Amino acid sequence: MPWRVPSARAKSRAMDEFSLIGALVAAMGDATQGEFVILGPGDDGSITSIPAATELVTTVDCLVEGIHFPIDAPADLVGRRALGVSVSDLAAMGATPTHAVISVTMPTTHEQWLIDFSRGIASAARTMKIAIVGGNLARGPLNISVSAMGYVPAGLALLRSGARAGDGIYVSGTIGGAGLALAALRTIDLAQVDSLAMRDAEHPLVRYYMPRPRLRLGEALRGIATATIDVSDGLLSDLGHLCKASRVHGRIDLGLLPVARGAGAETAIVAGDDYELVFTMADDRFDALRARSPDVAVTRIGVVTAGEGVEVIRDGVAVHIDRSGYQHFS
């Protein structure tokens, strides 16, 4: 499906900057408030706190039109996707989300698009229990930047760099579902994604536009996982980052991969946008993890060995995979 000019480019009557900001804050409602928010939107900056004996985790993601979302997508879905993408990084580090700030550049001011976008952000924020405490608007190509923050008990943040030979490699949920979204665009009206989500949470478009950061699983992995990363650019690529940071070799068995409905293992392993967690841990910690996080499916898909890189096998035989996931500058 070709990208089309989005409604965000259409001209609308001018509202002065501060009136527009006020309208956007009003559209978000109570999503601008939270337990750790001392001062939210409206000043030169926000003021927040975090619990004692914790450390602050900060991440940022930029979504570019035509690359990270179809530019004719409904603004509220773009908002939900934008927040979910950033908050997933907090989950990968075992952090509990507290607040986020949003920056949007767009060629012309389209008030209704921005209000719908803000409502989408707010809906996702309520689900993820994160407050939107500020942001910025500027003229330019349509881009969205989300910086999300959260806390983790001191010394317990999950990193990419702790995997050890002998650890099992695990992944949450299923892989490859969101990668089917572009094909699904041909068969459904995007305005129906909300109602679709109520009927089929695993539908590719729901997986793509409404990422489900594995926050509770990330918290459960504190002190159990030896290394963790979220699946954003593709499991094979992201596991490669983890193995490189840990200076180890990973071996994945395609026959063990929990593949989403309608996807094949060889395409699922390189598909992006799943926002599941792939992690390593000693196999004897599995029961402890299940006790902490009984509601999220977790599958062992391989093993960590000495060496470097990632190897894919099926029935004990090496499998060549043509590509390793999305890369921004390839």
mmCIF file of C-alpha atoms in Angstrom:
data_model
loop_
_atom_site.group_PDB
_atom_site.id
_atom_site.type_symbol
_atom_site.label_atom_id
_atom_site.label_comp_id
_atom_site.label_asym_id
_atom_site.label_seq_id
_atom_site.Cartn_x
_atom_site.Cartn_y
_atom_site.Cartn_z
ATOM 1 C CA MET A 1 0.000 0.000 0.000
ATOM 2 C CA PRO A 2 1.620 3.314 -0.989
ATOM 3 C CA TRP A 3 2.164 6.032 1.588
ATOM 4 C CA ARG A 4 -0.304 8.890 1.159
ATOM 5 C CA VAL A 5 -0.190 12.511 2.268
ATOM 6 C CA PRO A 6 -1.475 12.572 5.865
ATOM 7 C CA SER A 7 -4.179 14.774 7.268
ATOM 8 C CA ALA A 8 -1.440 16.290 9.441
ATOM 9 C CA ARG A 9 -0.188 18.159 6.365
ATOM 10 C CA ALA A 10 -3.544 19.742 5.601
ATOM 11 C CA LYS A 11 -3.991 23.378 6.505
ATOM 12 C CA SER A 12 -6.438 24.469 9.157
ATOM 13 C CA ARG A 13 -7.390 27.750 10.759
ATOM 14 C CA ALA A 14 -4.615 29.166 12.871
ATOM 15 C CA MET A 15 -4.722 28.918 16.648
ATOM 16 C CA ASP A 16 -2.020 30.776 18.530
ATOM 17 C CA GLU A 17 0.695 28.599 20.024
ATOM 18 C CA PHE A 18 -0.317 28.892 23.659
ATOM 19 C CA SER A 19 -4.015 28.329 22.951
ATOM 20 C CA LEU A 20 -3.077 25.218 20.978
ATOM 21 C CA ILE A 21 -0.878 23.911 23.785
ATOM 22 C CA GLY A 22 -3.735 24.495 26.208
ATOM 23 C CA ALA A 23 -6.083 22.542 23.938
ATOM 24 C CA LEU A 24 -3.635 19.636 23.735
ATOM 25 C CA VAL A 25 -3.151 19.517 27.505
ATOM 26 C CA ALA A 26 -6.929 19.581 27.941
ATOM 27 C CA ALA A 27 -7.267 16.714 25.442
ATOM 28 C CA MET A 28 -4.909 14.602 27.560
ATOM 29 C CA GLY A 29 -6.870 15.273 30.743
ATOM 30 C CA ASP A 30 -5.680 13.334 33.791
ATOM 31 C CA ALA A 31 -2.944 11.618 31.766
ATOM 32 C CA THR A 32 -0.765 14.645 32.652
ATOM 33 C CA GLN A 33 -0.935 13.732 36.345
ATOM 34 C CA GLY A 34 0.710 10.980 38.297
ATOM 35 C CA GLU A 35 2.098 9.835 41.621
ATOM 36 C CA PHE A 36 5.529 11.282 40.908
ATOM 37 C CA VAL A 37 4.459 14.479 39.121
ATOM 38 C CA ILE A 38 5.066 17.609 41.151
ATOM 39 C CA LEU A 39 4.572 20.038 38.252
ATOM 40 C CA GLY A 40 3.218 18.976 34.872
ATOM 41 C CA PRO A 41 2.748 20.832 31.569
ATOM 42 C CA GLY A 42 2.572 24.625 31.449
ATOM 43 C CA ASP A 43 5.911 25.926 32.694
ATOM 44 C CA ASP A 44 9.418 25.971 31.216
ATOM 45 C CA GLY A 45 9.896 22.457 32.509
ATOM 46 C CA SER A 46 8.247 19.760 34.591
ATOM 47 C CA ILE A 47 9.167 18.679 38.114
ATOM 48 C CA THR A 48 9.028 15.020 39.092
ATOM 49 C CA SER A 49 10.324 12.719 41.790
ATOM 50 C CA ILE A 50 11.221 9.048 42.096
ATOM 51 C CA PRO A 51 11.173 6.777 45.172
ATOM 52 C CA ALA A 52 14.128 6.662 47.503
ATOM 53 C CA ALA A 53 16.833 4.056 46.817
ATOM 54 C CA THR A 54 15.994 3.911 43.126
ATOM 55 C CA GLU A 55 17.739 4.996 39.935
ATOM 56 C CA LEU A 56 16.239 6.927 37.032
ATOM 57 C CA VAL A 57 16.075 5.239 33.627
ATOM 58 C CA THR A 58 15.651 7.515 30.590
ATOM 59 C CA THR A 59 15.063 6.556 26.962
ATOM 60 C CA VAL A 60 14.090 8.378 23.770
ATOM 61 C CA ASP A 61 12.697 7.277 20.406
ATOM 62 C CA CYS A 62 11.946 9.237 17.246
ATOM 63 C CA LEU A 63 9.206 8.133 14.850
ATOM 64 C CA VAL A 64 9.490 9.443 11.290
ATOM 65 C CA GLU A 65 6.586 9.604 8.858
ATOM 66 C CA GLY A 66 6.637 6.927 6.184
ATOM 67 C CA ILE A 67 9.267 4.922 8.059
ATOM 68 C CA HIS A 68 7.889 4.206 11.516
ATOM 69 C CA PHE A 69 4.205 4.647 10.726
ATOM 70 C CA PRO A 70 2.061 5.034 7.597
ATOM 71 C CA ILE A 71 1.549 8.742 7.122
ATOM 72 C CA ASP A 72 -2.164 8.358 6.446
ATOM 73 C CA ALA A 73 -2.673 6.576 9.778
ATOM 74 C CA PRO A 74 -5.241 8.007 12.213
ATOM 75 C CA ALA A 75 -3.526 10.421 14.588
ATOM 76 C CA ASP A 76 -4.743 8.685 17.743
ATOM 77 C CA LEU A 77 -3.144 5.403 16.616
ATOM 78 C CA VAL A 78 0.105 7.209 15.868
ATOM 79 C CA GLY A 79 0.010 8.580 19.419
ATOM 80 C CA ARG A 80 -0.522 5.166 20.961
ATOM 81 C CA ARG A 81 2.252 3.639 18.910
ATOM 82 C CA ALA A 82 4.687 6.464 19.688
ATOM 83 C CA LEU A 83 4.356 6.088 23.444
ATOM 84 C CA GLY A 84 4.421 2.293 23.407
ATOM 85 C CA VAL A 85 7.656 2.188 21.420
ATOM 86 C CA SER A 86 9.512 4.283 24.011
ATOM 87 C CA VAL A 87 7.991 2.682 27.095
ATOM 88 C CA SER A 88 9.056 -0.740 25.802
ATOM 89 C CA ASP A 89 12.666 0.320 26.367
ATOM 90 C CA LEU A 90 11.817 0.928 30.034
ATOM 91 C CA ALA A 91 10.388 -2.593 30.244
ATOM 92 C CA ALA A 92 13.605 -3.987 28.777
ATOM 93 C CA MET A 93 15.562 -2.378 31.617
ATOM 94 C CA GLY A 94 13.182 -3.531 34.330
ATOM 95 C CA ALA A 95 11.985 -0.002 35.009
ATOM 96 C CA THR A 96 8.611 1.137 36.321
ATOM 97 C CA PRO A 97 7.433 4.067 34.145
ATOM 98 C CA THR A 98 6.787 7.462 35.715
ATOM 99 C CA HIS A 99 6.619 10.199 33.079
ATOM 100 C CA ALA A 100 7.266 11.153 29.469
ATOM 101 C CA VAL A 101 7.722 14.270 27.335
ATOM 102 C CA ILE A 102 6.631 14.527 23.700
ATOM 103 C CA SER A 103 8.042 16.610 20.828
ATOM 104 C CA VAL A 104 6.228 16.962 17.503
ATOM 105 C CA THR A 105 7.340 18.707 14.322
ATOM 106 C CA MET A 106 4.878 19.086 11.444
ATOM 107 C CA PRO A 107 4.833 21.088 8.197
ATOM 108 C CA THR A 108 1.621 23.000 8.955
ATOM 109 C CA THR A 109 -0.462 23.261 12.088
ATOM 110 C CA HIS A 110 -3.435 20.908 11.969
ATOM 111 C CA GLU A 111 -5.228 21.350 15.262
ATOM 112 C CA GLN A 112 -7.584 18.380 15.007
ATOM 113 C CA TRP A 113 -4.747 15.998 14.101
ATOM 114 C CA LEU A 114 -2.765 17.171 17.134
ATOM 115 C CA ILE A 115 -5.757 16.870 19.441
ATOM 116 C CA ASP A 116 -6.490 13.346 18.193
ATOM 117 C CA PHE A 117 -2.803 12.484 18.559
ATOM 118 C CA SER A 118 -2.853 13.800 22.143
ATOM 119 C CA ARG A 119 -5.906 11.713 22.952
ATOM 120 C CA GLY A 120 -4.144 8.632 21.617
ATOM 121 C CA ILE A 121 -1.059 9.374 23.681
ATOM 122 C CA ALA A 122 -3.255 9.906 26.740
ATOM 123 C CA SER A 123 -5.096 6.612 26.216
ATOM 124 C CA ALA A 124 -1.804 4.713 26.043
ATOM 125 C CA ALA A 125 -0.437 6.642 29.030
ATOM 126 C CA ARG A 126 -3.372 5.593 31.215
ATOM 127 C CA THR A 127 -2.909 1.968 30.217
ATOM 128 C CA MET A 128 0.819 2.077 30.974
ATOM 129 C CA LYS A 129 0.401 4.254 34.092
ATOM 130 C CA ILE A 130 2.806 6.919 32.869
ATOM 131 C CA ALA A 131 2.189 10.695 33.022
ATOM 132 C CA ILE A 132 2.718 13.065 30.081
ATOM 133 C CA VAL A 133 4.403 16.040 31.752
ATOM 134 C CA GLY A 134 5.414 18.283 28.844
ATOM 135 C CA GLY A 135 6.464 18.620 25.253
ATOM 136 C CA ASN A 136 7.264 20.854 22.325
ATOM 137 C CA LEU A 137 5.786 21.847 18.956
ATOM 138 C CA ALA A 138 7.811 23.077 15.987
ATOM 139 C CA ARG A 139 7.496 23.446 12.219
ATOM 140 C CA GLY A 140 9.225 20.787 10.110
ATOM 141 C CA PRO A 141 8.680 17.354 8.528
ATOM 142 C CA LEU A 142 6.240 15.197 10.493
ATOM 143 C CA ASN A 143 8.307 13.601 13.257
ATOM 144 C CA ILE A 144 7.454 12.512 16.770
ATOM 145 C CA SER A 145 9.980 12.169 19.572
ATOM 146 C CA VAL A 146 9.077 10.587 22.902
ATOM 147 C CA SER A 147 11.380 10.586 25.898
ATOM 148 C CA ALA A 148 10.161 8.257 28.642
ATOM 149 C CA MET A 149 11.460 7.925 32.180
ATOM 150 C CA GLY A 150 11.048 5.374 34.942
ATOM 151 C CA TYR A 151 12.735 4.053 38.055
ATOM 152 C CA VAL A 152 14.363 0.811 39.086
ATOM 153 C CA PRO A 153 15.678 -0.262 42.508
ATOM 154 C CA ALA A 154 19.320 0.769 42.803
ATOM 155 C CA GLY A 155 21.609 -1.804 41.220
ATOM 156 C CA LEU A 156 18.821 -3.912 39.698
ATOM 157 C CA ALA A 157 18.459 -2.407 36.217
ATOM 158 C CA LEU A 158 18.413 -4.999 33.443
ATOM 159 C CA LEU A 159 21.243 -4.559 30.936
ATOM 160 C CA ARG A 160 22.254 -6.138 27.643
ATOM 161 C CA SER A 161 25.705 -6.994 28.914
ATOM 162 C CA GLY A 162 25.367 -9.787 31.499
ATOM 163 C CA ALA A 163 24.608 -12.960 29.511
ATOM 164 C CA ARG A 164 26.801 -15.943 30.376
ATOM 165 C CA ALA A 165 27.645 -19.182 28.620
ATOM 166 C CA GLY A 166 25.138 -21.806 29.705
ATOM 167 C CA ASP A 167 22.213 -19.390 30.089
ATOM 168 C CA GLY A 168 19.002 -20.166 28.254
ATOM 169 C CA ILE A 169 17.641 -17.661 25.725
ATOM 170 C CA TYR A 170 13.964 -16.821 26.272
ATOM 171 C CA VAL A 171 11.358 -14.628 24.597
ATOM 172 C CA SER A 172 7.971 -13.410 25.772
ATOM 173 C CA GLY A 173 4.705 -13.710 23.867
ATOM 174 C CA THR A 174 4.819 -14.428 20.152
ATOM 175 C CA ILE A 175 7.061 -13.112 17.400
ATOM 176 C CA GLY A 176 6.235 -11.838 13.913
ATOM 177 C CA GLY A 177 2.701 -10.541 14.471
ATOM 178 C CA ALA A 178 3.343 -6.831 13.999
ATOM 179 C CA GLY A 179 5.425 -7.579 10.913
ATOM 180 C CA LEU A 180 2.223 -8.656 9.143
ATOM 181 C CA ALA A 181 0.601 -5.257 9.667
ATOM 182 C CA LEU A 182 1.393 -3.730 6.292
ATOM 183 C CA ALA A 183 -0.282 -6.642 4.521
ATOM 184 C CA ALA A 184 -3.272 -6.297 6.849
ATOM 185 C CA LEU A 185 -3.648 -2.647 5.814
ATOM 186 C CA ARG A 186 -5.137 -3.866 2.550
ATOM 187 C CA THR A 187 -8.054 -5.568 4.262
ATOM 188 C CA ILE A 188 -9.252 -3.276 7.061
ATOM 189 C CA ASP A 189 -10.179 0.332 7.752
ATOM 190 C CA LEU A 190 -7.725 1.738 10.297
ATOM 191 C CA ALA A 191 -10.556 3.589 11.988
ATOM 192 C CA GLN A 192 -11.745 0.155 13.167
ATOM 193 C CA VAL A 193 -8.540 -0.808 14.992
ATOM 194 C CA ASP A 194 -10.015 0.190 18.379
ATOM 195 C CA SER A 195 -12.992 -2.122 18.006
ATOM 196 C CA LEU A 196 -10.740 -4.785 16.488
ATOM 197 C CA ALA A 197 -8.535 -4.691 19.591
ATOM 198 C CA MET A 198 -11.511 -5.677 21.733
ATOM 199 C CA ARG A 199 -12.101 -8.772 19.594
ATOM 200 C CA ASP A 200 -8.581 -9.822 18.651
ATOM 201 C CA ALA A 201 -5.631 -8.485 20.639
ATOM 202 C CA GLU A 202 -3.259 -10.514 18.452
ATOM 203 C CA HIS A 203 -4.361 -9.003 15.147
ATOM 204 C CA PRO A 204 -1.304 -7.594 13.288
ATOM 205 C CA LEU A 205 -2.670 -4.040 13.228
ATOM 206 C CA VAL A 206 -3.391 -4.136 16.945
ATOM 207 C CA ARG A 207 0.116 -5.422 17.632
ATOM 208 C CA TYR A 208 1.573 -2.681 15.414
ATOM 209 C CA TYR A 209 -0.400 0.355 16.564
ATOM 210 C CA MET A 210 -0.949 -0.607 20.190
ATOM 211 C CA PRO A 211 2.368 -2.025 21.431
ATOM 212 C CA ARG A 212 2.123 -3.767 24.793
ATOM 213 C CA PRO A 213 5.369 -3.058 26.637
ATOM 214 C CA ARG A 214 6.110 -5.996 28.923
ATOM 215 C CA LEU A 215 6.445 -3.795 31.999
ATOM 216 C CA ARG A 216 5.361 -6.334 34.617
ATOM 217 C CA LEU A 217 7.611 -8.985 33.091
ATOM 218 C CA GLY A 218 10.526 -6.546 33.099
ATOM 219 C CA GLU A 219 9.977 -5.894 36.791
ATOM 220 C CA ALA A 220 9.764 -9.630 37.450
ATOM 221 C CA LEU A 221 13.080 -10.205 35.676
ATOM 222 C CA ARG A 222 15.000 -8.000 38.127
ATOM 223 C CA GLY A 223 17.603 -10.177 39.820
ATOM 224 C CA ILE A 224 16.703 -13.143 37.582
ATOM 225 C CA ALA A 225 17.639 -12.246 33.997
ATOM 226 C CA THR A 226 21.314 -11.885 33.175
ATOM 227 C CA ALA A 227 20.664 -9.738 30.067
ATOM 228 C CA THR A 228 17.556 -8.288 28.396
ATOM 229 C CA ILE A 229 16.546 -6.328 25.288
ATOM 230 C CA ASP A 230 13.200 -5.573 23.658
ATOM 231 C CA VAL A 231 12.366 -6.796 20.165
ATOM 232 C CA SER A 232 12.038 -3.620 18.106
ATOM 233 C CA ASP A 233 14.209 -4.138 15.005
ATOM 234 C CA GLY A 234 13.739 -7.918 14.843
ATOM 235 C CA LEU A 235 14.570 -10.737 17.261
ATOM 236 C CA LEU A 236 17.661 -11.860 15.359
ATOM 237 C CA SER A 237 19.051 -8.331 15.156
ATOM 238 C CA ASP A 238 18.234 -7.397 18.752
ATOM 239 C CA LEU A 239 19.593 -10.641 20.168
ATOM 240 C CA GLY A 240 22.735 -9.862 18.176
ATOM 241 C CA HIS A 241 23.041 -6.559 20.070
ATOM 242 C CA LEU A 242 22.651 -8.403 23.369
ATOM 243 C CA CYS A 243 25.255 -11.022 22.465
ATOM 244 C CA LYS A 244 27.706 -8.354 21.300
ATOM 245 C CA ALA A 245 27.291 -6.364 24.533
ATOM 246 C CA SER A 246 27.721 -9.562 26.593
ATOM 247 C CA ARG A 247 30.590 -10.902 24.434
ATOM 248 C CA VAL A 248 28.890 -14.252 23.973
ATOM 249 C CA HIS A 249 27.421 -16.415 21.208
ATOM 250 C CA GLY A 250 23.721 -17.181 20.925
ATOM 251 C CA ARG A 251 22.147 -20.227 19.265
ATOM 252 C CA ILE A 252 18.427 -20.072 18.382
ATOM 253 C CA ASP A 253 16.325 -23.048 17.321
ATOM 254 C CA LEU A 254 13.688 -21.991 14.759
ATOM 255 C CA GLY A 255 11.575 -24.967 15.781
ATOM 256 C CA LEU A 256 11.192 -23.483 19.276
ATOM 257 C CA LEU A 257 10.256 -19.946 18.200
ATOM 258 C CA PRO A 258 6.745 -18.931 19.363
ATOM 259 C CA VAL A 259 5.465 -17.616 16.026
ATOM 260 C CA ALA A 260 2.428 -15.355 15.737
ATOM 261 C CA ARG A 261 -0.636 -16.557 13.877
ATOM 262 C CA GLY A 262 -0.088 -16.226 10.127
ATOM 263 C CA ALA A 263 3.697 -15.732 10.292
ATOM 264 C CA GLY A 264 6.498 -18.115 9.334
ATOM 265 C CA ALA A 265 9.476 -18.694 11.606
ATOM 266 C CA GLU A 266 12.084 -17.453 9.112
ATOM 267 C CA THR A 267 10.239 -14.174 8.564
ATOM 268 C CA ALA A 268 9.160 -13.779 12.199
ATOM 269 C CA ILE A 269 12.737 -13.948 13.450
ATOM 270 C CA VAL A 270 13.658 -10.802 11.489
ATOM 271 C CA ALA A 271 10.343 -8.945 11.790
ATOM 272 C CA GLY A 272 10.364 -5.731 13.792
ATOM 273 C CA ASP A 273 7.863 -3.960 16.038
ATOM 274 C CA ASP A 274 6.896 -6.887 18.273
ATOM 275 C CA TYR A 275 8.090 -5.173 21.475
ATOM 276 C CA GLU A 276 8.400 -8.467 23.281
ATOM 277 C CA LEU A 277 11.356 -9.081 25.593
ATOM 278 C CA VAL A 278 14.179 -11.436 24.687
ATOM 279 C CA PHE A 279 16.374 -12.270 27.650
ATOM 280 C CA THR A 280 18.891 -14.703 29.069
ATOM 281 C CA MET A 281 18.855 -16.414 32.428
ATOM 282 C CA ALA A 282 20.013 -19.587 34.132
ATOM 283 C CA ASP A 283 17.453 -22.278 33.335
ATOM 284 C CA ASP A 284 17.013 -23.128 37.009
ATOM 285 C CA ARG A 285 15.500 -19.650 37.550
ATOM 286 C CA PHE A 286 12.507 -20.403 35.335
ATOM 287 C CA ASP A 287 10.224 -21.437 38.207
ATOM 288 C CA ALA A 288 11.131 -18.291 40.145
ATOM 289 C CA LEU A 289 10.194 -16.180 37.113
ATOM 290 C CA ARG A 290 6.897 -18.025 36.648
ATOM 291 C CA ALA A 291 6.033 -17.371 40.291
ATOM 292 C CA ARG A 292 6.652 -13.645 39.820
ATOM 293 C CA SER A 293 5.035 -13.361 36.379
ATOM 294 C CA PRO A 294 2.485 -16.132 35.822
ATOM 295 C CA ASP A 295 0.399 -14.362 33.181
ATOM 296 C CA VAL A 296 2.945 -13.790 30.386
ATOM 297 C CA ALA A 297 3.938 -16.671 28.130
ATOM 298 C CA VAL A 298 7.702 -17.181 28.095
ATOM 299 C CA THR A 299 9.440 -19.604 25.738
ATOM 300 C CA ARG A 300 12.985 -20.971 25.772
ATOM 301 C CA ILE A 301 14.306 -20.622 22.207
ATOM 302 C CA GLY A 302 18.028 -21.258 22.530
ATOM 303 C CA VAL A 303 21.208 -21.205 24.544
ATOM 304 C CA VAL A 304 24.175 -18.934 25.198
ATOM 305 C CA THR A 305 27.620 -20.346 24.473
ATOM 306 C CA ALA A 306 31.160 -19.007 24.375
ATOM 307 C CA GLY A 307 32.057 -17.068 21.227
ATOM 308 C CA GLU A 308 30.332 -14.272 19.348
ATOM 309 C CA GLY A 309 27.390 -13.626 17.044
ATOM 310 C CA VAL A 310 24.062 -15.440 16.696
ATOM 311 C CA GLU A 311 23.511 -18.810 15.030
ATOM 312 C CA VAL A 312 20.124 -20.079 13.845
ATOM 313 C CA ILE A 313 19.431 -23.802 13.622
ATOM 314 C CA ARG A 314 16.511 -26.107 12.816
ATOM 315 C CA ASP A 315 16.629 -29.806 13.735
ATOM 316 C CA GLY A 316 20.281 -29.357 14.634
ATOM 317 C CA VAL A 317 21.218 -27.970 11.205
ATOM 318 C CA ALA A 318 22.382 -24.390 10.631
ATOM 319 C CA VAL A 319 19.876 -22.182 8.789
ATOM 320 C CA HIS A 320 20.911 -19.169 6.728
ATOM 321 C CA ILE A 321 18.678 -16.140 7.294
ATOM 322 C CA ASP A 322 18.815 -13.550 4.512
ATOM 323 C CA ARG A 323 18.519 -10.448 6.704
ATOM 324 C CA SER A 324 18.911 -9.621 10.363
ATOM 325 C CA GLY A 325 16.238 -6.990 10.958
ATOM 326 C CA TYR A 326 15.627 -3.289 10.396
ATOM 327 C CA GLN A 327 18.599 -0.933 10.308
ATOM 328 C CA HIS A 328 18.177 2.840 10.088
ATOM 329 C CA PHE A 329 21.293 3.610 8.075
ATOM 330 C CA SER A 330 21.852 0.502 5.959
#
